[in-house]
Coordinates of C-alpha atoms in Angstrom, one line a residue:
M271 CA -0.1 0.0 -0.3
S272 CA 1.1 3.6 -0.8
A273 CA 2.5 6.5 1.4
E274 CA -0.2 8.0 0.4
A275 CA -3.3 5.4 0.6
D276 CA -2.0 4.8 4.2
A277 CA -3.0 8.5 5.0
R278 CA -6.3 8.8 3.2
D279 CA -6.9 5.2 5.8
E280 CA -5.5 7.7 8.5
Q281 CA -7.9 10.8 7.6
R282 CA -10.7 10.7 9.8
V283 CA -14.1 10.9 7.9
A284 CA -17.1 12.5 8.6
L285 CA -20.9 12.4 7.2
V286 CA -22.9 15.5 7.1
T287 CA -26.4 14.8 5.8
G288 CA -27.6 18.2 3.9
G289 CA -24.6 19.6 4.4
S290 CA -24.5 21.4 1.3
R291 CA -26.5 24.2 2.1
G292 CA -27.4 26.7 5.4
I293 CA -26.1 25.0 8.4
G294 CA -24.9 22.0 6.8
R295 CA -22.6 24.1 4.4
A296 CA -21.4 25.6 7.6
I297 CA -20.5 22.5 9.3
S298 CA -18.8 20.9 6.6
L299 CA -16.7 24.3 6.3
E300 CA -15.7 23.7 9.5
L301 CA -14.9 20.0 9.6
G302 CA -12.8 20.2 6.4
R303 CA -10.5 23.0 7.8
L304 CA -10.2 20.7 11.1
G305 CA -8.7 18.2 8.7
Y306 CA -11.8 16.1 7.9
H307 CA -12.7 14.0 4.7
V308 CA -16.2 15.5 4.6
F309 CA -18.9 13.7 2.7
I310 CA -21.5 16.4 1.4
N311 CA -24.4 14.8 1.2
F312 CA -27.2 16.1 -1.0
A313 CA -31.4 15.5 -1.7
H314 CA -31.5 17.6 -5.1
D315 CA -28.8 20.5 -5.5
Q316 CA -26.1 19.0 -6.7
A317 CA -24.3 22.4 -7.6
A318 CA -25.0 24.0 -4.4
A319 CA -23.0 20.4 -3.1
E320 CA -20.1 21.0 -5.5
S321 CA -19.6 24.7 -4.5
T322 CA -19.5 23.3 -0.6
R323 CA -16.4 20.3 -1.7
A324 CA -15.2 23.1 -3.6
A325 CA -15.3 25.3 -0.3
I326 CA -13.6 22.7 1.4
E327 CA -11.1 22.2 -1.1
A328 CA -9.9 25.9 -1.3
L329 CA -8.7 25.7 2.6
G330 CA -6.7 23.3 2.3
G331 CA -9.6 20.0 3.3
T332 CA -10.5 17.2 1.3
A333 CA -14.0 16.3 0.3
A334 CA -16.7 14.4 -2.1
I335 CA -20.8 15.0 -3.0
I336 CA -23.1 12.1 -1.9
K337 CA -26.7 11.9 -3.2
A338 CA -29.4 10.0 -1.3
D339 CA -32.9 11.7 0.4
V340 CA -32.1 10.3 4.0
A341 CA -35.8 9.2 4.0
E342 CA -35.3 6.2 1.9
R343 CA -33.7 3.3 3.4
A344 CA -32.5 2.1 0.1
D345 CA -31.0 5.6 -0.6
V346 CA -29.1 5.8 2.5
K347 CA -27.6 2.0 2.4
N348 CA -26.0 2.4 -1.2
M349 CA -24.5 6.1 0.8
F350 CA -23.0 4.1 3.5
R351 CA -21.9 1.1 0.6
E352 CA -20.3 4.2 -0.8
I353 CA -18.2 5.7 2.0
R354 CA -17.1 1.6 2.8
R355 CA -16.1 1.8 -0.7
A356 CA -14.4 4.9 -0.6
R357 CA -12.8 5.2 2.8
R358 CA -13.4 2.4 5.1
R359 CA -14.4 4.0 7.5
L360 CA -16.5 6.5 9.7
D361 CA -15.8 8.8 12.4
V362 CA -18.6 11.3 12.6
L363 CA -21.9 11.6 11.9
V364 CA -23.8 14.7 11.6
N365 CA -27.8 14.0 11.2
N366 CA -28.6 17.5 9.9
A367 CA -30.8 17.0 6.7
G368 CA -34.6 18.5 7.3
I369 CA -37.3 20.2 6.1
L370 CA -39.5 22.6 7.5
H371 CA -43.3 23.8 7.0
E372 CA -45.0 26.2 8.8
E373 CA -49.1 26.3 9.5
L374 CA -51.4 25.5 12.0
F375 CA -51.8 22.0 13.8
F376 CA -55.3 22.5 12.9
F377 CA -54.9 23.1 9.0
T378 CA -51.6 20.6 8.5
S379 CA -52.6 17.6 6.8
V380 CA -51.8 14.3 8.2
D381 CA -50.0 13.6 5.0
R382 CA -47.9 16.8 5.5
F383 CA -47.8 16.0 9.4
W384 CA -45.9 12.7 8.1
E385 CA -44.2 13.7 5.2
L386 CA -41.8 16.1 7.7
M387 CA -41.9 13.0 10.1
K388 CA -40.3 11.1 7.7
V389 CA -37.5 13.2 6.6
N390 CA -36.4 14.9 10.1
L391 CA -37.0 11.7 12.3
G392 CA -36.4 8.4 9.3
G393 CA -33.8 10.1 8.1
V394 CA -31.5 10.2 11.3
V395 CA -32.8 6.7 12.2
N396 CA -32.2 5.4 8.0
C397 CA -28.5 7.3 9.1
C398 CA -27.7 5.8 12.4
K399 CA -29.3 2.4 11.8
A400 CA -26.4 2.3 8.8
A401 CA -23.2 4.7 10.3
I402 CA -24.0 2.5 14.3
P403 CA -21.8 -0.5 12.2
L404 CA -18.4 2.1 11.1
L405 CA -18.9 4.2 13.8
G406 CA -18.7 1.3 16.7
K407 CA -15.1 -0.3 14.8
R408 CA -12.7 2.9 16.3
R409 CA -14.5 2.5 19.3
A410 CA -14.8 6.8 19.4
G411 CA -17.5 7.4 16.8
R412 CA -19.9 10.3 17.2
I413 CA -23.3 11.3 15.9
I414 CA -24.2 14.8 16.3
N415 CA -27.8 15.5 16.3
V416 CA -29.0 18.8 14.5
A417 CA -32.6 19.4 16.4
S418 CA -34.5 22.9 16.9
I419 CA -35.2 24.7 19.8
A420 CA -39.0 24.3 18.3
A421 CA -39.0 21.0 20.1
L422 CA -38.2 22.1 23.7
H423 CA -40.8 25.1 23.7
G424 CA -43.6 24.5 21.2
T425 CA -43.5 27.2 18.8
A426 CA -46.9 28.0 17.3
G427 CA -47.4 26.5 14.1
L428 CA -44.4 23.8 14.2
S429 CA -46.6 21.6 14.9
A430 CA -44.4 18.8 12.7
Y431 CA -40.9 20.3 12.9
A432 CA -41.7 20.5 16.3
S433 CA -42.7 16.9 17.0
S434 CA -40.5 15.6 14.3
K435 CA -37.1 17.3 16.6
A436 CA -38.4 16.5 19.8
A437 CA -38.4 12.9 18.7
V438 CA -34.5 13.6 17.3
L439 CA -33.7 14.6 21.0
G440 CA -35.5 11.2 22.6
L441 CA -33.9 9.6 20.4
T442 CA -30.3 11.1 20.9
K443 CA -30.4 10.6 24.7
V444 CA -31.5 6.3 23.9
L445 CA -28.8 6.1 21.2
A446 CA -26.4 7.9 23.9
R447 CA -26.9 5.3 26.7
E448 CA -27.1 2.4 24.1
L449 CA -23.6 3.0 22.2
G450 CA -22.0 4.4 25.3
P451 CA -20.6 0.8 25.6
M452 CA -19.1 0.3 21.9
G453 CA -17.5 3.8 22.5
V454 CA -19.4 6.1 20.7
V455 CA -20.9 9.1 21.6
V456 CA -24.0 11.0 20.7
N457 CA -25.3 14.5 21.5
A458 CA -27.5 16.9 19.9
V459 CA -27.5 20.4 19.0
A460 CA -30.7 22.6 19.3
P461 CA -30.9 25.9 17.0
G462 CA -32.5 29.1 17.8
L463 CA -33.8 31.2 15.0
I464 CA -30.6 31.2 12.4
E465 CA -30.5 33.1 9.4
T466 CA -30.3 30.3 6.6
D467 CA -32.6 30.1 3.4
M468 CA -34.9 27.7 5.8
T469 CA -35.9 30.6 8.5
A470 CA -35.9 32.4 5.6
E471 CA -39.7 30.8 4.8
L472 CA -40.6 30.9 8.4
A473 CA -43.7 33.4 9.3
G474 CA -42.6 36.8 7.6
A475 CA -39.8 39.7 9.0
D476 CA -42.0 41.0 12.1
T477 CA -42.9 38.1 13.9
R478 CA -38.8 36.7 13.1
E479 CA -38.3 40.5 14.6
R480 CA -40.1 40.5 18.0
A481 CA -38.5 36.8 18.7
V482 CA -35.9 38.0 18.6
A483 CA -36.1 40.9 20.4
Q484 CA -37.3 38.7 23.7
Q485 CA -33.9 36.9 23.1
P486 CA -31.0 38.4 25.5
I487 CA -28.5 37.8 22.3
A488 CA -31.0 40.1 19.9
R489 CA -30.0 39.2 16.1
L490 CA -30.7 36.2 14.1
G491 CA -27.8 33.4 14.5
R492 CA -25.2 32.4 11.9
A493 CA -24.9 29.3 10.5
E494 CA -21.3 29.6 11.0
E495 CA -22.1 29.8 15.0
V496 CA -23.6 26.8 15.2
A497 CA -21.1 24.5 13.1
S498 CA -18.2 25.6 15.1
V499 CA -20.3 24.3 18.2
V500 CA -20.9 21.1 16.5
A501 CA -17.5 21.0 15.7
Y502 CA -16.5 20.8 19.2
L503 CA -19.4 18.3 19.8
A504 CA -17.6 16.0 17.0
D505 CA -13.4 17.2 17.1
Q506 CA -13.0 18.3 21.2
A507 CA -15.7 17.4 23.7
P508 CA -14.4 14.9 26.2
E509 CA -15.8 11.4 25.8
F510 CA -17.7 12.2 29.4
M511 CA -19.9 13.7 27.5
T512 CA -22.9 12.0 25.9
G513 CA -26.7 12.7 25.7
E514 CA -27.1 16.6 26.1
I515 CA -28.4 18.9 23.6
V516 CA -26.8 21.6 23.6
R517 CA -28.8 24.9 23.0
V518 CA -27.7 27.7 21.0
D519 CA -30.3 30.2 20.8
G520 CA -29.4 33.7 21.7
G521 CA -30.4 32.7 25.3
S522 CA -34.3 32.7 24.4
M523 CA -34.5 29.8 26.5
I524 CA -32.5 30.9 29.5
G525 CA -35.3 29.8 32.4

């Protein structure tokens, strides 16, 4: 085996679902900067994924794009087959992919409700199931689930989204208990209102302004701020820190 192949096999590997845009892009860039080979998962926007890959390489890192709908088990199975073929290891899984729908529960169709659950919760389930054998192989794997403070304070109009993210938080705690003996650490990040394309679709400007005005840090958060917390959990947080929910919300949930 060549020295180049040896170096490649020793490089830490991360998968970021929904890694091409918004918070996912910021996470991909930060992990790439830290020296991870980053698999940038995307479902639709290949151009955005290619742009993120190029940005990582411009920082001196390495990355690859990988298309898969995380809600579809067959897609996820193929994605992890490709990761094993290309790199033979996985050190960090960041479950970031998700969709958002804003509507009062009374008006939300049952089909729409379960569509969000399939992506936001089902995607996490599918990826964790597929990742555990690789993450446990070195007894040092990390799973970071990107949830939302909507799961903690029940934002009106976000019944499906909040429910899906609350389920992710519950799963995070269970997996932390079950996977700890395998050396796999599992934590979650709960962002508040972050300036992304997704939150731009959330309510109107007046609603967002009223929400942030109630926070000690009276502004929208930046995707890079969430990414720095995810990177800490992936790269620096002690093994003894597991099952935690880390809020990045401008202080909106201070009791």
